[in-house]
Amino acid sequence: MRAFCPVRSVEHLSCLSKGLFTTSRIRLPFPAKHFSCKAKFADSGVDGLFSLKVVPPTLLAAEKEEAKAVLTLFLKKQGLSNAVAARTINKSDLFIDHLVSRLHSVHKSRYLVGRELTTLEIRDALIPFLEALLEEHGNFMVDVVENFPHPPVKEKTVVPVSQPNLTLDTKKLKAISRVSEIDQAGKLRPHVLYLIELGMDLEQIKGITQRFPAFAYYSLEGKIKPVVEFLLELGVPKSDIPTILNKRPQLCGISLSENLIPTMTFLENLGVDKKQWAKVIYRFPALLTYSKQKVETTVEFFYEMGLSAERIGKILTRGPHIIGYSVEEKLRPTAEYFHSLGVDVPVLLYRCPQTFGLSIEAHLKPVTEFFLERGYSIKEIGTMISRYGALYTFSLPRNLIPKWEYFLTMDYSRSDLVKFPQYFGYSLEERIKPRYAQVKELGVSMLLNQVLSLSGSDFEKTLKKKVKKMFPDKDTSCSSNDVC
């Protein structure tokens, strides 16, 4: 069986080294349950049962393609070639179904209101799961993916371990052992018990320690408890603390007086809403662990782009992740690209900062080419982005292409999308198709933005007014779903 050996760090090089290998057979722990995608909506809990509302087949197919793209990119980042990654994807239909099922569970509320996920939301939902899987199964993740849901039998390869690897592994093992130790009274260490009282379980604490061994040595009274109490005072719900610490355990190692509070004061002076700290920290706890220099560098870039302090504060409140992007490698090149399209970059940064987290080559340029190939000018594309910043956050295969194809069947001109690019933000099956069908059935004429942006009741009222105006003798007392 093939071993998946991504060269991610020094310890991974050992599996590529030459030498004598001895093997033994072991079985990986893996859920025996078949997690096939039912394409329905969870009513409660991530693993809860789904309601009877079924995801449209076209959307389901597009979501599978999106999941394949995320998995392919993840595998390639671990060192697999394009060919090997493609072969793995072709053998992983059940695993892809499982990824789509996770999307439905994590974002069930979005599906229930007919709103489709953006590429970034899909990526953010799936990447942490894939990273956890890689952490658990390491070199044999490919076998796990291809054999899902059945646990594969793998060969445990024993290779000569270099001293740096041995030191690193020993450090992790000691740290994990420390949080697992039980004293003579049969109790875990105080800081571990404290974390469990907050809602964490021992396996979760071990996982954090494996990723960040220093966490095992943080004192309860000197580091962990003061930070937790500080977060609670800010209004962070106790139930959110485990998630925050799992995302950024380094938070407990930072001085409140010398780092956390001064950083927060600096950001508040920029306009970050004090009342929103609980939400900001939950979304992106790493914000408070960055050096003041890094934060200032990003803020200076915002000023350079022409943003006011007030708008910078609102950007950081709504999308704190943007601080994590490199100014020279990410933000500036993306700003220059949008500027070349005639986009008002400061306005785009303010309205849709998440757009600046997308890859220029892998995402932005393909979307631009998509509209150019359909006859839109650079100026028109720039206008569309300026009017609807989220336009570039949508996936081509699961959103833009199918909605464009349906738009061609509608009685609207190409210029209507320039006026109302928000069209691409509505669900094709839940909003666009049913509403347009009503308009066609009644034989009335409505602007594209009226068809989609009005609330349900306002849409019905507008339809009746249109019918009454065009057909004065027609009975408008019935629903637009009936034949009036």
Coordinates of C-alpha atoms in Angstrom, one line a residue:
M1 CA 0.0 0.0 0.0
R2 CA 1.3 3.4 -0.9
A3 CA 2.4 5.7 1.9
F4 CA 1.4 9.4 1.7
C5 CA 4.6 11.3 2.6
P6 CA 4.2 15.1 2.4
V7 CA 7.5 16.9 3.0
R8 CA 6.1 19.4 5.5
S9 CA 8.9 19.4 8.1
V10 CA 12.1 17.8 9.1
E11 CA 10.5 14.7 10.6
H12 CA 8.7 14.0 7.3
L13 CA 12.0 13.7 5.4
S14 CA 12.8 10.4 7.2
C15 CA 10.2 8.5 5.2
L16 CA 12.0 9.6 2.0
S17 CA 15.4 8.5 3.2
K18 CA 17.1 5.3 2.0
G19 CA 17.7 2.4 4.3
L20 CA 16.3 -0.9 5.6
F21 CA 12.6 -0.9 6.4
T22 CA 10.8 -3.3 8.8
T23 CA 7.0 -3.5 8.7
S24 CA 4.2 -4.6 10.9
R25 CA 0.5 -4.6 10.3
I26 CA -1.8 -2.3 12.3
R27 CA -5.3 -1.0 11.8
L28 CA -6.1 2.6 11.9
P29 CA -8.9 3.8 14.2
F30 CA -11.6 5.2 11.9
P31 CA -15.4 5.4 12.1
A32 CA -17.1 2.3 11.0
K33 CA -20.3 4.2 10.2
H34 CA -20.8 5.1 6.5
F35 CA -21.1 8.8 6.4
S36 CA -22.7 9.1 2.9
C37 CA -24.1 12.4 2.0
K38 CA -27.9 12.5 2.4
A39 CA -28.1 16.0 0.9
K40 CA -30.5 17.3 3.4
F41 CA -30.6 19.8 6.2
A42 CA -29.6 19.2 9.9
D43 CA -32.2 20.3 12.3
S44 CA -30.0 20.1 15.4
G45 CA -26.3 19.3 16.0
V46 CA -23.5 18.6 13.5
D47 CA -24.3 14.9 13.5
G48 CA -28.0 15.3 13.8
L49 CA -30.7 13.9 11.5
F50 CA -31.7 15.9 8.5
S51 CA -35.0 17.4 7.6
L52 CA -36.9 16.4 4.5
K53 CA -35.8 19.5 2.5
V54 CA -33.5 18.2 -0.2
V55 CA -30.7 20.1 -1.7
P56 CA -31.3 20.5 -5.5
P57 CA -29.3 18.0 -7.6
T58 CA -27.6 20.7 -9.6
L59 CA -26.4 22.4 -6.4
L60 CA -25.3 19.1 -4.9
A61 CA -23.2 18.3 -8.0
A62 CA -21.6 21.7 -7.9
E63 CA -20.8 21.3 -4.2
K64 CA -19.1 18.0 -4.9
E65 CA -16.9 19.7 -7.5
E66 CA -16.1 22.4 -5.0
A67 CA -15.2 19.8 -2.4
K68 CA -12.9 18.0 -4.9
A69 CA -11.2 21.3 -5.7
V70 CA -10.5 22.0 -1.9
L71 CA -9.2 18.4 -1.4
T72 CA -7.0 18.5 -4.5
L73 CA -5.4 21.8 -3.4
F74 CA -4.9 20.4 0.1
L75 CA -3.2 17.3 -1.2
K76 CA -1.0 19.2 -3.5
K77 CA 0.1 21.5 -0.7
Q78 CA 1.2 18.4 1.2
G79 CA 3.6 17.5 -1.6
L80 CA 1.6 15.3 -4.0
S81 CA 2.0 15.8 -7.7
N82 CA -0.9 16.9 -9.9
A83 CA -1.2 13.3 -11.3
V84 CA -1.2 11.6 -7.9
A85 CA -3.7 14.1 -6.5
A86 CA -6.0 13.5 -9.4
R87 CA -5.8 9.7 -9.0
T88 CA -6.7 10.1 -5.4
I89 CA -9.7 12.3 -6.1
N90 CA -11.0 9.7 -8.7
K91 CA -10.9 7.0 -6.0
S92 CA -12.5 9.1 -3.3
D93 CA -16.2 9.5 -4.2
L94 CA -17.5 8.4 -0.7
F95 CA -15.1 10.8 1.0
I96 CA -16.2 13.6 -1.2
D97 CA -19.8 12.9 -0.2
H98 CA -18.7 13.0 3.4
L99 CA -17.1 16.5 2.8
V100 CA -20.3 17.8 1.3
S101 CA -22.3 16.3 4.2
R102 CA -20.1 18.3 6.6
L103 CA -20.9 21.5 4.6
H104 CA -24.6 20.9 5.1
S105 CA -24.2 20.2 8.8
V106 CA -21.9 23.1 9.6
H107 CA -23.9 25.7 7.5
K108 CA -27.4 24.3 7.8
S109 CA -28.8 27.7 8.7
R110 CA -27.6 29.2 5.4
Y111 CA -29.2 26.4 3.4
L112 CA -32.5 26.8 5.2
V113 CA -32.9 30.4 4.0
G114 CA -31.8 29.6 0.4
R115 CA -28.4 31.3 0.6
E116 CA -25.5 29.5 -1.1
L117 CA -22.0 29.4 0.3
T118 CA -19.0 31.3 -1.1
T119 CA -15.7 29.6 -2.0
L120 CA -14.1 31.0 1.2
E121 CA -16.9 29.7 3.4
I122 CA -16.5 26.2 1.9
R123 CA -12.8 26.3 2.2
D124 CA -13.0 27.5 5.8
A125 CA -15.4 24.7 6.7
L126 CA -13.4 21.9 5.1
I127 CA -9.7 22.8 5.6
P128 CA -9.7 22.4 9.4
F129 CA -11.3 19.0 9.1
L130 CA -8.6 17.9 6.5
E131 CA -5.9 19.3 8.7
A132 CA -7.2 17.3 11.7
L133 CA -7.3 14.2 9.5
L134 CA -3.7 14.7 8.4
E135 CA -2.6 15.3 12.0
E136 CA -4.3 12.0 13.0
H137 CA -3.2 9.7 10.2
G138 CA -0.1 11.5 8.8
N139 CA 1.6 9.6 6.0
F140 CA -1.3 7.4 5.3
M141 CA -4.0 10.1 4.8
V142 CA -4.3 9.2 1.1
D143 CA -5.2 5.6 2.1
V144 CA -7.7 6.9 4.6
V145 CA -9.4 9.1 2.0
E146 CA -9.5 6.4 -0.7
N147 CA -10.8 3.7 1.6
F148 CA -13.4 5.9 3.4
P149 CA -15.4 4.9 5.3
H150 CA -13.6 1.6 5.9
P151 CA -10.4 1.8 8.0
P152 CA -7.4 0.8 5.8
V153 CA -4.8 -1.6 6.8
K154 CA -1.5 0.1 6.6
E155 CA 2.1 -0.9 7.0
K156 CA 3.9 0.7 9.8
T157 CA 7.2 1.6 8.4
V158 CA 10.2 1.8 10.8
V159 CA 13.0 4.0 9.5
P160 CA 16.2 5.3 11.1
V161 CA 15.2 8.4 13.0
S162 CA 17.5 11.4 12.9
Q163 CA 18.4 13.2 16.2
P164 CA 16.4 16.4 15.3
N165 CA 13.3 14.2 14.7
L166 CA 13.8 12.2 17.9
T167 CA 14.1 15.5 19.9
L168 CA 11.0 16.9 18.4
D169 CA 8.9 13.7 18.9
T170 CA 10.2 13.4 22.5
K171 CA 9.2 17.0 23.2
K172 CA 5.6 16.4 21.9
L173 CA 5.4 13.1 23.8
K174 CA 6.5 14.6 27.0
A175 CA 4.0 17.5 26.6
I176 CA 1.1 15.1 25.9
S177 CA 2.2 12.9 28.8
R178 CA 2.2 15.9 31.1
V179 CA -1.5 16.8 30.4
S180 CA -2.5 13.1 30.8
E181 CA -0.7 12.5 34.1
I182 CA -2.8 11.5 37.1
D183 CA -1.5 12.2 40.6
Q184 CA -1.7 9.8 43.6
A185 CA -5.2 11.1 44.3
G186 CA -6.3 10.0 40.8
K187 CA -6.7 13.6 39.6
L188 CA -5.3 15.3 36.5
R189 CA -3.2 18.4 36.7
P190 CA -5.1 21.6 37.9
H191 CA -4.8 23.5 34.6
V192 CA -6.2 20.4 32.8
L193 CA -9.1 20.1 35.2
Y194 CA -9.8 23.8 34.8
L195 CA -9.9 23.4 31.0
I196 CA -12.2 20.4 31.3
E197 CA -14.6 22.5 33.5
L198 CA -14.7 25.1 30.7
G199 CA -16.0 22.5 28.4
M200 CA -12.9 20.9 26.8
D201 CA -12.3 17.2 26.8
L202 CA -8.9 15.5 27.4
E203 CA -8.5 14.4 23.8
Q204 CA -9.0 18.0 22.7
I205 CA -6.4 19.2 25.2
K206 CA -4.0 16.5 23.9
G207 CA -4.6 17.7 20.3
I208 CA -3.7 21.3 21.2
T209 CA -0.6 20.1 23.0
Q210 CA 0.5 18.0 20.1
R211 CA 0.3 21.1 17.8
F212 CA 1.7 23.5 20.4
P213 CA 3.7 21.6 23.1
A214 CA 4.3 24.7 25.2
F215 CA 0.6 24.7 26.1
A216 CA 1.2 21.8 28.5
Y217 CA 3.6 23.9 30.6
Y218 CA 1.4 27.0 31.0
S219 CA 0.5 27.6 34.6
L220 CA -3.1 27.8 35.7
E221 CA -2.9 30.9 37.9
G222 CA -0.1 32.7 36.0
K223 CA -1.3 32.3 32.4
I224 CA -4.4 30.3 31.5
K225 CA -6.9 31.5 34.2
P226 CA -6.1 35.2 33.8
V227 CA -6.6 35.1 30.0
V228 CA -9.8 33.1 30.3
E229 CA -11.2 35.5 33.0
F230 CA -10.2 38.4 30.8
L231 CA -12.1 37.0 27.8
L232 CA -15.2 36.3 30.0
E233 CA -15.1 40.0 31.2
L234 CA -15.1 41.1 27.5
G235 CA -18.4 39.2 27.1
V236 CA -17.1 36.0 25.4
P237 CA -19.5 33.3 26.3
K238 CA -18.0 30.5 28.4
S239 CA -19.1 28.0 25.7
D240 CA -16.9 29.8 23.1
I241 CA -13.7 29.6 25.2
P242 CA -12.8 26.0 24.1
T243 CA -13.1 27.0 20.5
I244 CA -10.9 30.1 20.9
L245 CA -8.2 28.2 22.8
N246 CA -8.3 25.4 20.3
K247 CA -7.8 27.9 17.4
R248 CA -5.1 29.9 19.1
P249 CA -3.6 28.3 22.3
Q250 CA -0.7 30.8 22.1
L251 CA -3.2 33.3 23.4
C252 CA -2.6 32.0 26.9
G253 CA 1.1 32.6 26.7
I254 CA 0.8 36.3 26.0
S255 CA 1.1 38.9 28.7
L256 CA -2.2 40.8 29.4
S257 CA -0.5 44.0 30.5
E258 CA 2.3 44.1 28.0
N259 CA 0.7 42.7 24.9
L260 CA -3.0 41.9 24.8
I261 CA -4.4 45.0 26.4
P262 CA -2.1 47.4 24.5
T263 CA -2.9 45.7 21.2
M264 CA -6.6 46.0 21.9
T265 CA -6.2 49.7 22.9
F266 CA -4.4 50.4 19.7
L267 CA -7.2 48.7 17.7
E268 CA -9.9 50.5 19.6
N269 CA -8.3 53.8 18.9
L270 CA -8.6 52.9 15.2
G271 CA -12.3 52.4 15.6
V272 CA -12.7 48.7 16.5
D273 CA -16.0 48.5 18.3
K274 CA -15.4 47.7 22.0
K275 CA -18.8 46.0 22.2
Q276 CA -17.8 43.6 19.4
W277 CA -14.6 42.2 21.0
A278 CA -16.3 38.9 21.9
K279 CA -17.3 38.3 18.3
V280 CA -13.9 39.5 16.9
I281 CA -11.9 37.2 19.1
Y282 CA -14.1 34.2 18.4
R283 CA -13.8 34.8 14.7
F284 CA -10.0 35.3 14.7
P285 CA -8.3 35.0 18.1
A286 CA -4.9 35.2 16.3
L287 CA -5.5 38.9 15.9
L288 CA -4.4 39.5 19.5
T289 CA -1.3 37.3 19.2
Y290 CA 0.3 39.3 16.3
S291 CA 3.0 41.8 17.1
K292 CA 2.2 45.4 17.2
Q293 CA 4.5 45.9 14.2
K294 CA 2.6 43.5 12.0
V295 CA -0.7 45.2 12.9
E296 CA 0.7 48.6 12.3
T297 CA 2.1 47.5 8.9
T298 CA -1.4 46.4 7.8
V299 CA -3.0 49.5 9.1
E300 CA -0.5 51.7 7.3
F301 CA -1.4 49.9 4.1
F302 CA -5.0 50.7 4.7
Y303 CA -4.2 54.4 5.2
E304 CA -2.1 54.2 2.0
M305 CA -5.2 52.9 0.2
G306 CA -7.2 56.0 1.3
L307 CA -9.2 54.4 4.1
S308 CA -10.2 56.5 7.1
A309 CA -9.5 55.4 10.7
E310 CA -13.2 54.8 11.2
R311 CA -13.5 52.5 8.2
I312 CA -10.3 50.7 9.2
G313 CA -11.9 50.0 12.6
K314 CA -15.0 48.6 10.9
I315 CA -13.0 46.4 8.6
L316 CA -11.1 44.9 11.5
T317 CA -14.3 44.4 13.4
R318 CA -16.1 42.6 10.6
G319 CA -13.1 40.8 9.0
P320 CA -10.2 40.5 11.4
H321 CA -8.7 37.7 9.3
I322 CA -7.3 40.4 7.0
I323 CA -4.5 41.2 9.5
G324 CA -3.2 37.7 8.9
Y325 CA -2.4 38.4 5.2
S326 CA 1.0 39.6 4.2
V327 CA 0.9 43.2 2.9
E328 CA 3.5 42.7 0.2
E329 CA 2.7 39.1 -0.8
K330 CA -1.1 39.3 -0.6
L331 CA -2.9 42.6 0.0
R332 CA -0.9 45.0 -2.3
P333 CA -0.8 42.6 -5.3
T334 CA -4.6 42.0 -4.9
A335 CA -5.2 45.8 -4.6
E336 CA -3.2 46.4 -7.8
Y337 CA -5.1 43.7 -9.6
F338 CA -8.5 45.2 -8.8
H339 CA -7.2 48.7 -9.6
S340 CA -6.3 47.4 -13.1
L341 CA -10.0 46.5 -13.5
G342 CA -11.0 50.0 -12.6
V343 CA -12.4 49.1 -9.2
D344 CA -12.5 51.6 -6.3
V345 CA -10.1 49.6 -4.1
P346 CA -10.8 51.4 -0.8
V347 CA -14.6 50.9 -1.3
L348 CA -14.0 47.1 -2.0
L349 CA -11.7 46.8 1.0
Y350 CA -14.4 48.3 3.2
R351 CA -17.4 46.4 1.8
C352 CA -15.8 43.0 1.2
P353 CA -12.4 42.5 2.9
Q354 CA -12.6 38.8 2.4
T355 CA -12.1 39.2 -1.3
F356 CA -8.5 40.1 -0.6
G357 CA -7.9 36.6 0.8
L358 CA -8.4 35.0 -2.6
S359 CA -5.6 33.8 -4.9
I360 CA -5.1 36.1 -7.9
E361 CA -4.1 33.2 -10.2
A362 CA -6.4 30.5 -9.0
H363 CA -9.5 32.5 -8.4
L364 CA -9.6 36.2 -9.4
K365 CA -8.2 35.9 -12.9
P366 CA -10.5 32.9 -13.8
V367 CA -13.6 34.9 -12.7
T368 CA -12.4 37.9 -14.8
E369 CA -11.8 35.7 -17.8
F370 CA -15.3 34.2 -17.3
F371 CA -17.0 37.5 -17.8
L372 CA -14.6 38.7 -20.6
E373 CA -15.4 35.5 -22.5
R374 CA -19.1 36.4 -22.3
G375 CA -18.7 39.8 -23.8
Y376 CA -18.3 42.1 -20.8
S377 CA -15.7 44.8 -21.0
I378 CA -13.1 45.5 -18.3
K379 CA -15.0 48.6 -17.4
E380 CA -18.3 46.7 -17.0
I381 CA -16.6 44.0 -14.9
G382 CA -15.1 46.7 -12.6
T383 CA -18.5 48.3 -12.2
M384 CA -20.0 44.9 -11.2
I385 CA -17.3 44.3 -8.6
S386 CA -17.7 47.9 -7.2
R387 CA -21.5 47.3 -6.9
Y388 CA -21.2 43.9 -5.4
G389 CA -17.9 43.1 -3.8
A390 CA -18.8 39.5 -2.9
L391 CA -19.0 38.7 -6.7
Y392 CA -15.5 37.3 -6.8
T393 CA -15.9 35.2 -3.7
F394 CA -18.3 32.8 -5.5
S395 CA -17.2 29.6 -7.2
L396 CA -17.3 29.3 -11.0
P397 CA -18.6 25.7 -11.3
R398 CA -21.1 25.8 -8.5
N399 CA -22.4 29.3 -8.7
L400 CA -21.4 31.7 -11.6
I401 CA -21.6 29.2 -14.5
P402 CA -25.0 27.6 -13.6
K403 CA -26.6 31.0 -12.8
W404 CA -25.2 32.5 -16.0
E405 CA -26.7 29.6 -18.0
Y406 CA -30.1 30.1 -16.5
F407 CA -29.8 33.9 -17.0
L408 CA -29.6 33.3 -20.7
T409 CA -33.1 31.8 -20.6
M410 CA -34.5 34.9 -18.9
D411 CA -36.0 37.9 -20.7
Y412 CA -33.3 40.3 -19.5
S413 CA -30.4 41.9 -21.3
R414 CA -26.7 41.3 -20.5
S415 CA -26.5 44.9 -19.2
D416 CA -29.0 44.0 -16.4
L417 CA -26.2 42.0 -14.7
V418 CA -24.0 45.1 -14.7
K419 CA -26.8 47.0 -13.0
F420 CA -27.6 44.2 -10.6
P421 CA -24.6 41.8 -10.1
Q422 CA -26.2 40.8 -6.8
Y423 CA -28.1 38.3 -9.0
F424 CA -25.3 35.8 -8.4
G425 CA -25.7 36.0 -4.6
Y426 CA -29.2 34.5 -4.7
S427 CA -30.0 30.8 -4.6
L428 CA -30.8 29.5 -8.1
E429 CA -33.2 26.8 -7.0
E430 CA -34.7 28.5 -3.9
R431 CA -35.1 32.1 -5.2
I432 CA -34.2 32.8 -8.8
K433 CA -36.1 30.0 -10.6
P434 CA -39.3 30.0 -8.6
R435 CA -39.7 33.8 -8.6
Y436 CA -39.0 34.2 -12.3
A437 CA -41.5 31.3 -13.0
Q438 CA -44.2 33.3 -11.2
V439 CA -43.4 36.4 -13.2
K440 CA -43.5 34.5 -16.5
E441 CA -46.7 32.7 -15.5
L442 CA -48.5 36.0 -14.8
G443 CA -47.1 37.6 -17.9
V444 CA -45.9 40.8 -16.2
S445 CA -42.6 42.7 -16.5
M446 CA -40.4 43.4 -13.5
L447 CA -36.8 44.6 -13.1
L448 CA -34.3 42.0 -12.2
N449 CA -33.6 43.5 -8.8
Q450 CA -37.3 43.6 -8.0
V451 CA -37.7 40.0 -8.8
L452 CA -35.0 38.9 -6.4
S453 CA -34.4 41.6 -3.7
L454 CA -38.0 42.1 -2.5
S455 CA -39.2 40.3 0.6
G456 CA -41.8 37.5 0.0
S457 CA -44.8 39.7 1.0
D458 CA -43.5 42.7 -1.0
F459 CA -42.9 40.5 -4.0
E460 CA -46.5 39.3 -3.9
K461 CA -47.9 42.8 -3.6
T462 CA -45.8 44.1 -6.5
L463 CA -46.9 41.1 -8.6
K464 CA -50.5 41.9 -7.9
K465 CA -50.1 45.6 -8.7
K466 CA -48.4 44.7 -12.0
V467 CA -51.2 42.3 -12.9
K468 CA -53.9 44.9 -12.1
K469 CA -52.1 47.6 -14.1
M470 CA -51.5 45.4 -17.1
F471 CA -54.9 43.5 -16.9
P472 CA -57.4 45.7 -15.2
D473 CA -60.2 43.1 -15.5
K474 CA -58.2 40.3 -14.1
D475 CA -58.9 39.0 -10.6
T476 CA -55.9 39.7 -8.4
S477 CA -57.3 38.4 -5.2
C478 CA -55.6 35.0 -5.7
S479 CA -52.1 34.0 -5.0
S480 CA -49.5 34.4 -7.8
N481 CA -49.0 30.7 -7.6
D482 CA -52.6 30.3 -8.8
V483 CA -53.9 31.0 -12.3
C484 CA -55.6 34.4 -11.9

